[in-house]
mmCIF file of C-alpha atoms in Angstrom:
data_model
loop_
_atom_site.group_PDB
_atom_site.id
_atom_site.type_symbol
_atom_site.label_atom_id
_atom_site.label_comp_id
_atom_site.label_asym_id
_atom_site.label_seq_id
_atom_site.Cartn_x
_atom_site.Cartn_y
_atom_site.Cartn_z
ATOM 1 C CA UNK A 1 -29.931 -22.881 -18.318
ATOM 2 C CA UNK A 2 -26.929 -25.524 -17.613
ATOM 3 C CA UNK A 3 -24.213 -24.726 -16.911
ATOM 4 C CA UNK A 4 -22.519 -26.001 -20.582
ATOM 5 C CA UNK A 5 -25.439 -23.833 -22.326
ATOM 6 C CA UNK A 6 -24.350 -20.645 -19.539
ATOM 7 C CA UNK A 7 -20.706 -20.943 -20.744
ATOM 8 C CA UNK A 8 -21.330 -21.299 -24.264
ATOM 9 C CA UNK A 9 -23.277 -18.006 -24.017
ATOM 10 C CA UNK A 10 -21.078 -16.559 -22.398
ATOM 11 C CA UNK A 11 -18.252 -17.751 -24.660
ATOM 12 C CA UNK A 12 -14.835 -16.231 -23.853
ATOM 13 C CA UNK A 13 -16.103 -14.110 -20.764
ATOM 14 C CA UNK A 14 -17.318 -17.424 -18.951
ATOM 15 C CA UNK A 15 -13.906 -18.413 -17.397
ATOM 16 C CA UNK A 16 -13.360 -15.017 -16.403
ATOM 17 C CA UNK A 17 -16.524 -14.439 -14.893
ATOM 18 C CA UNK A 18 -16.542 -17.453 -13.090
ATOM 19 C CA UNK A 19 -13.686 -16.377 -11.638
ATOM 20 C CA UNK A 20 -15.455 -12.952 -10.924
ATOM 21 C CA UNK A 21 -17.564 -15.073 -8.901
ATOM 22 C CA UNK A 22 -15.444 -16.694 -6.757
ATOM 23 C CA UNK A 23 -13.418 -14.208 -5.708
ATOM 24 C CA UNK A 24 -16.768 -12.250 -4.907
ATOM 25 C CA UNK A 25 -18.183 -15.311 -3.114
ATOM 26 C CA UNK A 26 -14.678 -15.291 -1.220
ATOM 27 C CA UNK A 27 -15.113 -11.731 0.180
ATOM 28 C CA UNK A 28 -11.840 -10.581 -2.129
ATOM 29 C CA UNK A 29 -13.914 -7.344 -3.520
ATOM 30 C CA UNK A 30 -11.242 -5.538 -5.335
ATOM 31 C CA UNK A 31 -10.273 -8.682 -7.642
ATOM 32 C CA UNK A 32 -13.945 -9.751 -8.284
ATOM 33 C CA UNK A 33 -14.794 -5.732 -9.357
ATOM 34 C CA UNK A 34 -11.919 -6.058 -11.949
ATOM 35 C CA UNK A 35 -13.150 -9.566 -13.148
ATOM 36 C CA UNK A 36 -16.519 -8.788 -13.604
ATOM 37 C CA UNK A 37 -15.305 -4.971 -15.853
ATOM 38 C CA UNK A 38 -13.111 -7.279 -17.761
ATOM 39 C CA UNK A 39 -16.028 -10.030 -18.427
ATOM 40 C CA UNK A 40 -18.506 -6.799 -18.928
ATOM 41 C CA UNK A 41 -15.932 -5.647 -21.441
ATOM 42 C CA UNK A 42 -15.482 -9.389 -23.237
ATOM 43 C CA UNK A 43 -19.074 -9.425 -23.894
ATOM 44 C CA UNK A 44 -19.692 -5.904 -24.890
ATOM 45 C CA UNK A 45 -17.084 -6.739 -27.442
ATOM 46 C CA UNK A 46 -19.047 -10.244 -28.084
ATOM 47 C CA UNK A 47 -22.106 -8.308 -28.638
ATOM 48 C CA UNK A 48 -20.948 -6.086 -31.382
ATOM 49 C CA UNK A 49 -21.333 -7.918 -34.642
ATOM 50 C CA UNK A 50 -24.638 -9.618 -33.407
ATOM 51 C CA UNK A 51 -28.170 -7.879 -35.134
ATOM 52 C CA UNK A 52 -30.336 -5.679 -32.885
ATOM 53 C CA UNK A 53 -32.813 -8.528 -32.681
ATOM 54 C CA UNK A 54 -30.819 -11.462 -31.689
ATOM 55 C CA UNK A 55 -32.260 -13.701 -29.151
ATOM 56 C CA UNK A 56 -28.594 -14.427 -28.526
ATOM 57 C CA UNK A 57 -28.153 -10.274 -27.989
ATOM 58 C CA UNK A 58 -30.779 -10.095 -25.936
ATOM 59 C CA UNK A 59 -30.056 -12.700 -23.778
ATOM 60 C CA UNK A 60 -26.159 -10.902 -23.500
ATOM 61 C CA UNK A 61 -27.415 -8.233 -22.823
ATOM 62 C CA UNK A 62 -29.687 -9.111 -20.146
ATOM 63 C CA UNK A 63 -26.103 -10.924 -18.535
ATOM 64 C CA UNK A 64 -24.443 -7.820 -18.981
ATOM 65 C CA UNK A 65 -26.772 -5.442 -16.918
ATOM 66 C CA UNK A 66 -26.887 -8.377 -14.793
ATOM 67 C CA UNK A 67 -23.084 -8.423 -14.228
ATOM 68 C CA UNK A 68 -22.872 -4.543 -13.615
ATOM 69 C CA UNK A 69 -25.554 -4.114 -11.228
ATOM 70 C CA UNK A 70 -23.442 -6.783 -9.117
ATOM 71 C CA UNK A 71 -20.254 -4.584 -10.464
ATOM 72 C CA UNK A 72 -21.963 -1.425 -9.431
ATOM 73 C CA UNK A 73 -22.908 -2.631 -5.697
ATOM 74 C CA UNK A 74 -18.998 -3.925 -4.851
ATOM 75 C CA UNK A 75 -18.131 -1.001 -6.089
ATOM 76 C CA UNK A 76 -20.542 1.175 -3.994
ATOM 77 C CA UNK A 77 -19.394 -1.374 -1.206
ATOM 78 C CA UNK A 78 -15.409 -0.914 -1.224
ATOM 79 C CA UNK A 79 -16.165 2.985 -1.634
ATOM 80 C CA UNK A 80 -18.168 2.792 1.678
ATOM 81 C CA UNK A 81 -15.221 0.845 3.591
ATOM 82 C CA UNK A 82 -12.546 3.462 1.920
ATOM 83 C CA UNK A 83 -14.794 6.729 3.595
ATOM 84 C CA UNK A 84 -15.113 5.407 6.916
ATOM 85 C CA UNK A 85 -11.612 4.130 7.328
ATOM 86 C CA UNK A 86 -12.264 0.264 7.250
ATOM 87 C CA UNK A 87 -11.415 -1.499 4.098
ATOM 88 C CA UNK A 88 -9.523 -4.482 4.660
ATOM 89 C CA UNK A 89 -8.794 -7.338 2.516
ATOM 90 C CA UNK A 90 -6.675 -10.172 2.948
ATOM 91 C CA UNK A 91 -5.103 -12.637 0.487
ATOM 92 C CA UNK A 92 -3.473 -15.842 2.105
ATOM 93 C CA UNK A 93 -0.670 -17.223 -0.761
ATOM 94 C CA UNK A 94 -0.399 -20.930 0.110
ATOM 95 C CA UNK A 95 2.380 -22.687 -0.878
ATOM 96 C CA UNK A 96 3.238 -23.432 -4.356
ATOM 97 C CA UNK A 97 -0.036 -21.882 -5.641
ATOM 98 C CA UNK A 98 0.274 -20.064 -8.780
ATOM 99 C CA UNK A 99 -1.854 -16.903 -9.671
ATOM 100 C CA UNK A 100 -0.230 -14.453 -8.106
ATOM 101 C CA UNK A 101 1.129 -12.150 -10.609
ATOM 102 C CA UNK A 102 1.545 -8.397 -9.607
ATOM 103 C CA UNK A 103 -1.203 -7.210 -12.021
ATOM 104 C CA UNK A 104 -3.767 -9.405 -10.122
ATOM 105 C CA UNK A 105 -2.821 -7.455 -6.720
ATOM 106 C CA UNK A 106 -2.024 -4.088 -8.043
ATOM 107 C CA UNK A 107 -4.039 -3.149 -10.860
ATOM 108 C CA UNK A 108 -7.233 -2.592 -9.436
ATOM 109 C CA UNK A 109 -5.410 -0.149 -6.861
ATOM 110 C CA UNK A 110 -4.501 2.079 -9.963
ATOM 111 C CA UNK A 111 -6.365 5.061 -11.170
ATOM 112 C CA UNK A 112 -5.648 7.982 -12.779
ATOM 113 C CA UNK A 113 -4.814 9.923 -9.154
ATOM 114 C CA UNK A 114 -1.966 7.491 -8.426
ATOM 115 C CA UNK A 115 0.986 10.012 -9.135
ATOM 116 C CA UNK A 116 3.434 8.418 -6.430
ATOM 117 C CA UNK A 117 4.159 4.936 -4.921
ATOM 118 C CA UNK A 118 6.668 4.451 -1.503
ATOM 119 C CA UNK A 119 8.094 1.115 -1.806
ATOM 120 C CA UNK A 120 9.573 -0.104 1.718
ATOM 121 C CA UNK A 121 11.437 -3.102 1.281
ATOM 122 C CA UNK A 122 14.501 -4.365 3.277
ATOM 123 C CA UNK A 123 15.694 -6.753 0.504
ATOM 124 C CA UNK A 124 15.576 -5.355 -2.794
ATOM 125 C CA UNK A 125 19.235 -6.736 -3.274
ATOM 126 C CA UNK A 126 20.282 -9.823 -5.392
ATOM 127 C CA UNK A 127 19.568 -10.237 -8.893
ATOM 128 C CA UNK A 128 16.323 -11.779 -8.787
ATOM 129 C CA UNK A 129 14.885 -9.245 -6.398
ATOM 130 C CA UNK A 130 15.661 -6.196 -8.631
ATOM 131 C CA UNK A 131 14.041 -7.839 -11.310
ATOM 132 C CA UNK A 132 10.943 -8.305 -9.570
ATOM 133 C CA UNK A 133 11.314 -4.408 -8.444
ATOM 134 C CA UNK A 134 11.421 -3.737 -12.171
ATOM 135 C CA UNK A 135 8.583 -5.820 -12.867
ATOM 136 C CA UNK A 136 7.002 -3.762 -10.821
ATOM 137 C CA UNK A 137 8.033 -0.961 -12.221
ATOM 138 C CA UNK A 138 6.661 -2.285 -15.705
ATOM 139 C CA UNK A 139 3.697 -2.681 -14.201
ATOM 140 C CA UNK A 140 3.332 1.121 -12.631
ATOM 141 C CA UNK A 141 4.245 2.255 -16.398
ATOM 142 C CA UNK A 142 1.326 0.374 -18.040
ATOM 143 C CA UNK A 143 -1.258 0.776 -15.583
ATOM 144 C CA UNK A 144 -0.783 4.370 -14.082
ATOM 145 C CA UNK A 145 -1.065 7.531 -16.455
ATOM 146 C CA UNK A 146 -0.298 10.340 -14.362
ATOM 147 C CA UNK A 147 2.492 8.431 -11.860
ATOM 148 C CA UNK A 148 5.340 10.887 -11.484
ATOM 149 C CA UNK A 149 7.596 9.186 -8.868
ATOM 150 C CA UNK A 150 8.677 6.127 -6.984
ATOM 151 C CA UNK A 151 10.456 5.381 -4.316
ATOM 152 C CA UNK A 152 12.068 2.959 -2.869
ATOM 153 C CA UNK A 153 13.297 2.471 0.382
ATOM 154 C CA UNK A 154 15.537 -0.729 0.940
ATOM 155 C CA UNK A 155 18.270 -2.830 3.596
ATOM 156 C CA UNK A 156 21.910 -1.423 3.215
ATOM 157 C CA UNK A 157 23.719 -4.843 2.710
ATOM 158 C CA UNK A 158 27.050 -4.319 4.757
ATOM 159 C CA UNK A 159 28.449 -7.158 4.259
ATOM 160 C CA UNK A 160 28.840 -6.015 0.619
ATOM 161 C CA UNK A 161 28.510 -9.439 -0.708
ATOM 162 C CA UNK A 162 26.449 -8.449 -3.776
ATOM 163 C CA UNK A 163 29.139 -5.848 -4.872
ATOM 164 C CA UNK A 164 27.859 -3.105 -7.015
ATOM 165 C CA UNK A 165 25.034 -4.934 -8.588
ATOM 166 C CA UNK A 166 22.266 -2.932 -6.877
ATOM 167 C CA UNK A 167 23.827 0.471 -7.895
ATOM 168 C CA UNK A 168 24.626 -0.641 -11.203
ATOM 169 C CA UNK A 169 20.855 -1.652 -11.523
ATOM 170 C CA UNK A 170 19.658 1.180 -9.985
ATOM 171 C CA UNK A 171 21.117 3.967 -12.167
ATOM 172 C CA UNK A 172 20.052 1.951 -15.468
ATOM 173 C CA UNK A 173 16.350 1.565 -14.156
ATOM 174 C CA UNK A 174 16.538 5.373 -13.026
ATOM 175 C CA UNK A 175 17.653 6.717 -16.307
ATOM 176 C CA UNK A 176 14.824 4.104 -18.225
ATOM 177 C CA UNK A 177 11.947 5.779 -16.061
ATOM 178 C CA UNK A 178 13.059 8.864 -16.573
ATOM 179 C CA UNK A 179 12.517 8.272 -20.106
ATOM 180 C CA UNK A 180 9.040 8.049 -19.667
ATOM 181 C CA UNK A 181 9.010 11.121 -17.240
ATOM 182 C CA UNK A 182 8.853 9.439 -14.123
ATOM 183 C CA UNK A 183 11.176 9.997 -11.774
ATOM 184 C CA UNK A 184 13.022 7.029 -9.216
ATOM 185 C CA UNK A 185 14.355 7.785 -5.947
ATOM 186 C CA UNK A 186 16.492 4.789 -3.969
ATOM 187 C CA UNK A 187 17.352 4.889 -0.080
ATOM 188 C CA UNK A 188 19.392 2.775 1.594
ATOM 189 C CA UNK A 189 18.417 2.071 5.475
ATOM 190 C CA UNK A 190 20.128 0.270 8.004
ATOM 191 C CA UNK A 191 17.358 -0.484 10.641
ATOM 192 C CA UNK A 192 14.502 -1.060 7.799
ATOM 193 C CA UNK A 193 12.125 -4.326 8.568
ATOM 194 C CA UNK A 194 8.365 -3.505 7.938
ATOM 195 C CA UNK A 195 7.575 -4.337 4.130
ATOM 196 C CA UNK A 196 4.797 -1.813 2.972
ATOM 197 C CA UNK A 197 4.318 -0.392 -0.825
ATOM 198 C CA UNK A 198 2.061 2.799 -0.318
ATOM 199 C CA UNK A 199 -0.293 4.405 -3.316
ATOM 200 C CA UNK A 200 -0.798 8.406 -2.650
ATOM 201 C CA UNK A 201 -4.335 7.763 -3.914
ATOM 202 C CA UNK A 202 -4.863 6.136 -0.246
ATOM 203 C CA UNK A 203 -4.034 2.282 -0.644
ATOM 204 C CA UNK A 204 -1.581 0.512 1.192
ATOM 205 C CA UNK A 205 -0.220 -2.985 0.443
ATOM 206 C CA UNK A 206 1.346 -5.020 3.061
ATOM 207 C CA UNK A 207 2.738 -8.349 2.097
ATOM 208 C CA UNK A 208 4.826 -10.679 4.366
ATOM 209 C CA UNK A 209 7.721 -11.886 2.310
ATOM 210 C CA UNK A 210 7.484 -8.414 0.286
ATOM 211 C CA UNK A 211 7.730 -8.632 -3.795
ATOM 212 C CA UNK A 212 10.101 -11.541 -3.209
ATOM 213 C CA UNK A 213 7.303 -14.022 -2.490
ATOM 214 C CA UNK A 214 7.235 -16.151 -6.229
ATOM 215 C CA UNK A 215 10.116 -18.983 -5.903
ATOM 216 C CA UNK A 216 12.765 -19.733 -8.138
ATOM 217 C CA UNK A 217 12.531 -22.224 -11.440
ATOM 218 C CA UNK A 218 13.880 -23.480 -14.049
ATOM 219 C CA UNK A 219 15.126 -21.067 -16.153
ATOM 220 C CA UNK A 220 13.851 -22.692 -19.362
ATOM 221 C CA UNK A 221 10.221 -24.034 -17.526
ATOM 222 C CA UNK A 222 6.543 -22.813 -17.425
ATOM 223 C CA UNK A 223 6.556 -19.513 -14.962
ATOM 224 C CA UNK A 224 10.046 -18.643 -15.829
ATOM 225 C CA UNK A 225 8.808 -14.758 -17.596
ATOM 226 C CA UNK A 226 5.212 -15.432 -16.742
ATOM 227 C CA UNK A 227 4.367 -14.752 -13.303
ATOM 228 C CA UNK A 228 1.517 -15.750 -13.455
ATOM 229 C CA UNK A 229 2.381 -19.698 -13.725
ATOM 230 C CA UNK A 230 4.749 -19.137 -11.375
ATOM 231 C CA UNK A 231 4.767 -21.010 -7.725
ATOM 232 C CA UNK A 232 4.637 -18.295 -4.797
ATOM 233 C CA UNK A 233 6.201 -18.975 -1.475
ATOM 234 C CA UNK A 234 3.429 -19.325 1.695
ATOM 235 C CA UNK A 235 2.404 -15.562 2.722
ATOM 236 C CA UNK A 236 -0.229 -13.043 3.371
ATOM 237 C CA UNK A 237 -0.768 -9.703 1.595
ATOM 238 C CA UNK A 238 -2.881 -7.153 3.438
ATOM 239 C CA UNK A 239 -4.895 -4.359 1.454
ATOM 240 C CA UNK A 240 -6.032 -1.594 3.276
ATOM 241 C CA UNK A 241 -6.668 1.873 2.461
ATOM 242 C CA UNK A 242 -6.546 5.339 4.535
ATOM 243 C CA UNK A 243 -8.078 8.314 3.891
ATOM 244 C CA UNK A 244 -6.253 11.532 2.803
ATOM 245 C CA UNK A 245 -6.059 14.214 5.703
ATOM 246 C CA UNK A 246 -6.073 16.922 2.964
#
Protein backbone atom coordinates (compact mmCIF):
# COMPACT_ATOMS: atom_id res chain seq x y z
CA UNK A 1 0.00 0.00 0.00
CA UNK A 2 1.46 3.71 -0.76
CA UNK A 3 1.85 5.74 1.29
CA UNK A 4 -1.26 8.26 -0.11
CA UNK A 5 -3.56 4.95 -0.01
CA UNK A 6 -1.91 4.26 3.98
CA UNK A 7 -3.00 7.82 4.96
CA UNK A 8 -6.23 7.85 3.38
CA UNK A 9 -7.00 4.70 5.43
CA UNK A 10 -5.93 5.88 8.08
CA UNK A 11 -7.74 9.20 7.64
CA UNK A 12 -7.48 11.55 10.65
CA UNK A 13 -5.19 9.14 12.79
CA UNK A 14 -2.42 9.19 9.94
CA UNK A 15 -0.67 12.48 11.01
CA UNK A 16 -0.79 11.44 14.44
CA UNK A 17 0.50 8.16 14.00
CA UNK A 18 3.15 9.17 11.92
CA UNK A 19 4.17 11.12 14.49
CA UNK A 20 3.80 8.01 16.86
CA UNK A 21 6.40 6.74 14.70
CA UNK A 22 8.92 9.05 14.84
CA UNK A 23 9.13 9.71 18.14
CA UNK A 24 9.31 5.78 18.60
CA UNK A 25 11.98 5.55 15.88
CA UNK A 26 13.74 8.46 17.95
CA UNK A 27 13.97 6.42 21.20
CA UNK A 28 11.39 9.19 22.95
CA UNK A 29 9.08 6.15 24.43
CA UNK A 30 6.77 8.04 26.61
CA UNK A 31 5.54 10.50 23.68
CA UNK A 32 5.30 7.72 21.00
CA UNK A 33 3.04 5.42 23.77
CA UNK A 34 0.65 8.48 23.99
CA UNK A 35 0.61 8.97 20.12
CA UNK A 36 -0.03 5.67 19.20
CA UNK A 37 -3.37 5.46 22.35
CA UNK A 38 -4.48 8.64 20.78
CA UNK A 39 -4.23 7.23 16.98
CA UNK A 40 -5.69 3.72 18.53
CA UNK A 41 -8.46 5.88 19.91
CA UNK A 42 -9.01 8.06 16.40
CA UNK A 43 -9.59 4.92 14.63
CA UNK A 44 -11.62 3.03 17.09
CA UNK A 45 -13.81 6.05 16.78
CA UNK A 46 -13.32 5.81 12.75
CA UNK A 47 -14.41 2.32 12.92
CA UNK A 48 -17.72 2.79 14.55
CA UNK A 49 -20.25 3.61 11.88
CA UNK A 50 -18.51 1.18 9.35
CA UNK A 51 -20.66 -2.51 8.82
CA UNK A 52 -19.18 -5.65 10.41
CA UNK A 53 -18.08 -6.73 6.96
CA UNK A 54 -16.25 -3.85 5.59
CA UNK A 55 -13.12 -4.54 3.77
CA UNK A 56 -12.34 -1.01 4.91
CA UNK A 57 -13.12 -2.40 8.81
CA UNK A 58 -11.20 -5.10 8.41
CA UNK A 59 -8.35 -3.64 7.11
CA UNK A 60 -8.68 -0.91 10.41
CA UNK A 61 -8.86 -3.23 12.34
CA UNK A 62 -6.02 -5.25 11.37
CA UNK A 63 -3.96 -1.47 11.83
CA UNK A 64 -5.36 -1.20 15.07
CA UNK A 65 -4.12 -4.55 16.69
CA UNK A 66 -1.18 -3.70 14.73
CA UNK A 67 -0.67 -0.32 16.49
CA UNK A 68 -1.29 -1.82 20.08
CA UNK A 69 0.87 -4.71 19.97
CA UNK A 70 3.68 -1.97 19.20
CA UNK A 71 1.69 0.16 22.07
CA UNK A 72 1.70 -2.81 24.33
CA UNK A 73 5.64 -3.64 23.95
CA UNK A 74 6.81 0.32 24.77
CA UNK A 75 4.71 0.05 27.30
CA UNK A 76 6.05 -3.29 28.71
CA UNK A 77 9.48 -1.55 27.82
CA UNK A 78 9.28 1.85 29.93
CA UNK A 79 7.69 -0.39 32.83
CA UNK A 80 10.92 -2.53 32.74
CA UNK A 81 13.31 0.69 32.89
CA UNK A 82 10.88 2.23 35.81
CA UNK A 83 11.48 -1.36 38.11
CA UNK A 84 15.05 -1.52 37.78
CA UNK A 85 15.81 2.11 38.32
CA UNK A 86 16.94 3.14 34.71
CA UNK A 87 14.48 5.03 32.67
CA UNK A 88 15.92 7.90 31.10
CA UNK A 89 14.77 10.01 28.36
CA UNK A 90 16.03 13.03 26.97
CA UNK A 91 14.44 15.78 24.85
CA UNK A 92 16.96 18.37 23.27
CA UNK A 93 14.64 21.83 22.48
CA UNK A 94 16.61 23.50 19.68
CA UNK A 95 16.19 26.86 19.09
CA UNK A 96 13.11 28.38 17.84
CA UNK A 97 11.44 24.95 17.38
CA UNK A 98 7.89 24.87 18.18
CA UNK A 99 6.08 21.75 19.71
CA UNK A 100 6.79 22.01 22.96
CA UNK A 101 3.68 22.59 24.81
CA UNK A 102 3.47 21.29 28.48
CA UNK A 103 0.83 18.62 27.62
CA UNK A 104 3.34 16.98 25.18
CA UNK A 105 5.96 16.60 28.22
CA UNK A 106 3.65 16.09 31.07
CA UNK A 107 0.70 14.24 30.20
CA UNK A 108 1.91 10.95 29.70
CA UNK A 109 3.59 11.26 33.31
CA UNK A 110 -0.06 11.55 34.73
CA UNK A 111 -2.12 8.78 36.13
CA UNK A 112 -4.56 8.42 38.49
CA UNK A 113 -1.73 7.92 41.54
CA UNK A 114 -0.31 11.40 40.89
CA UNK A 115 -1.80 13.11 44.13
CA UNK A 116 1.25 15.63 44.59
CA UNK A 117 3.75 17.54 42.35
CA UNK A 118 7.13 19.57 43.99
CA UNK A 119 7.86 22.28 41.67
CA UNK A 120 11.58 23.67 42.27
CA UNK A 121 12.07 26.65 40.38
CA UNK A 122 14.33 29.68 41.20
CA UNK A 123 12.42 32.09 38.88
CA UNK A 124 8.86 31.82 39.09
CA UNK A 125 8.79 35.75 39.35
CA UNK A 126 7.73 38.24 36.56
CA UNK A 127 4.54 38.21 34.90
CA UNK A 128 5.15 35.91 32.21
CA UNK A 129 6.65 33.26 34.44
CA UNK A 130 3.57 32.98 36.75
CA UNK A 131 1.55 32.54 33.88
CA UNK A 132 3.38 29.72 32.63
CA UNK A 133 3.24 28.30 36.45
CA UNK A 134 -0.52 28.59 36.01
CA UNK A 135 -0.50 26.98 32.80
CA UNK A 136 0.82 24.44 34.46
CA UNK A 137 -1.39 24.39 36.91
CA UNK A 138 -4.28 24.14 34.19
CA UNK A 139 -2.70 21.44 33.00
CA UNK A 140 -2.38 19.34 36.54
CA UNK A 141 -6.32 20.17 36.84
CA UNK A 142 -7.27 18.52 33.50
CA UNK A 143 -5.03 15.72 33.42
CA UNK A 144 -4.73 14.47 37.13
CA UNK A 145 -7.96 13.20 39.04
CA UNK A 146 -6.85 12.47 42.37
CA UNK A 147 -3.91 15.46 42.65
CA UNK A 148 -4.34 16.96 46.09
CA UNK A 149 -1.35 19.37 46.35
CA UNK A 150 1.38 21.38 44.74
CA UNK A 151 4.13 22.95 45.63
CA UNK A 152 6.24 25.23 44.66
CA UNK A 153 9.47 26.13 45.70
CA UNK A 154 10.97 29.40 44.09
CA UNK A 155 14.12 32.40 44.23
CA UNK A 156 13.28 35.15 46.90
CA UNK A 157 13.85 38.26 44.61
CA UNK A 158 15.60 40.79 47.08
CA UNK A 159 15.99 43.29 45.12
CA UNK A 160 12.17 43.63 45.23
CA UNK A 161 11.98 44.91 41.78
CA UNK A 162 8.77 43.03 40.86
CA UNK A 163 6.90 44.52 43.94
CA UNK A 164 4.02 42.50 45.13
CA UNK A 165 3.12 40.90 41.89
CA UNK A 166 4.16 37.37 42.89
CA UNK A 167 2.12 37.49 46.19
CA UNK A 168 -0.69 39.09 44.65
CA UNK A 169 -0.64 36.15 42.06
CA UNK A 170 -0.05 33.70 44.40
CA UNK A 171 -3.00 34.14 46.80
CA UNK A 172 -5.50 34.43 43.67
CA UNK A 173 -4.10 31.08 42.12
CA UNK A 174 -4.21 29.54 45.78
CA UNK A 175 -7.76 30.40 46.48
CA UNK A 176 -8.74 29.17 42.47
CA UNK A 177 -7.17 25.61 43.28
CA UNK A 178 -8.63 25.40 46.25
CA UNK A 179 -11.80 25.60 44.51
CA UNK A 180 -11.28 22.50 42.94
CA UNK A 181 -9.92 20.90 46.24
CA UNK A 182 -6.44 21.06 45.62
CA UNK A 183 -4.40 22.63 47.77
CA UNK A 184 -1.07 25.20 46.76
CA UNK A 185 1.79 25.68 48.91
CA UNK A 186 4.58 28.60 47.83
CA UNK A 187 8.24 28.84 49.39
CA UNK A 188 10.47 31.35 48.94
CA UNK A 189 14.38 30.27 49.02
CA UNK A 190 17.33 32.24 48.94
CA UNK A 191 20.10 29.73 47.84
CA UNK A 192 17.60 27.75 45.31
CA UNK A 193 19.37 26.86 41.70
CA UNK A 194 18.56 23.21 40.60
CA UNK A 195 15.20 23.32 38.47
CA UNK A 196 13.35 19.91 39.10
CA UNK A 197 9.30 19.37 39.03
CA UNK A 198 8.81 15.95 40.92
CA UNK A 199 5.49 13.54 40.43
CA UNK A 200 4.89 11.35 43.82
CA UNK A 201 3.92 8.58 41.38
CA UNK A 202 7.92 8.32 40.81
CA UNK A 203 8.73 10.71 37.75
CA UNK A 204 11.00 13.43 37.82
CA UNK A 205 11.36 16.19 35.20
CA UNK A 206 14.46 18.12 34.88
CA UNK A 207 14.56 20.87 32.36
CA UNK A 208 17.42 23.44 31.92
CA UNK A 209 15.82 26.80 31.55
CA UNK A 210 12.82 25.41 33.85
CA UNK A 211 9.00 26.23 32.61
CA UNK A 212 10.44 29.50 31.31
CA UNK A 213 11.92 27.91 28.18
CA UNK A 214 9.03 29.20 25.27
CA UNK A 215 10.19 32.93 24.18
CA UNK A 216 8.27 35.91 24.05
CA UNK A 217 5.91 37.15 20.88
CA UNK A 218 3.80 39.21 19.65
CA UNK A 219 1.04 39.60 21.65
CA UNK A 220 -1.49 39.53 18.80
CA UNK A 221 0.71 36.58 16.60
CA UNK A 222 0.46 32.74 16.09
CA UNK A 223 1.78 31.08 19.61
CA UNK A 224 0.65 33.98 21.62
CA UNK A 225 -2.23 31.47 23.91
CA UNK A 226 -1.17 28.40 22.02
CA UNK A 227 1.90 26.93 23.21
CA UNK A 228 2.09 24.79 21.08
CA UNK A 229 3.05 27.24 18.00
CA UNK A 230 5.09 28.85 20.17
CA UNK A 231 9.14 29.18 19.62
CA UNK A 232 11.08 27.57 22.71
CA UNK A 233 14.43 28.84 23.75
CA UNK A 234 17.58 26.09 23.16
CA UNK A 235 17.40 23.48 26.22
CA UNK A 236 17.26 19.98 27.43
CA UNK A 237 14.54 18.34 29.55
CA UNK A 238 15.52 15.14 31.34
CA UNK A 239 12.79 12.42 32.29
CA UNK A 240 13.68 10.02 34.69
CA UNK A 241 11.83 8.12 37.15
CA UNK A 242 12.73 6.53 40.75
CA UNK A 243 11.21 4.00 42.45
CA UNK A 244 9.15 4.45 45.69
CA UNK A 245 11.08 3.15 48.89
CA UNK A 246 7.63 2.36 50.42
Amino acid sequence: MSGSDEAALLGPAALVLRQAYDMDVAKRSLEALALYREGIAILLDVMKPLAADSPKRQKLRTRVEEYMTRAEKLKKLIERDKSLGKFHQQIRVANDSTGFGYARIFVPLVDEELTQVVVEDSYIRKHHQILNFIRFCELLVKSAPSLKGITLITGADESDKDGDLPGVAFKELKQSLAAKNIDLTVQFSSSLHDREIRFDNGWIVKIGRGLDYFKACPKYSIGSCDMDLRPCHETTIDILHKQSSS
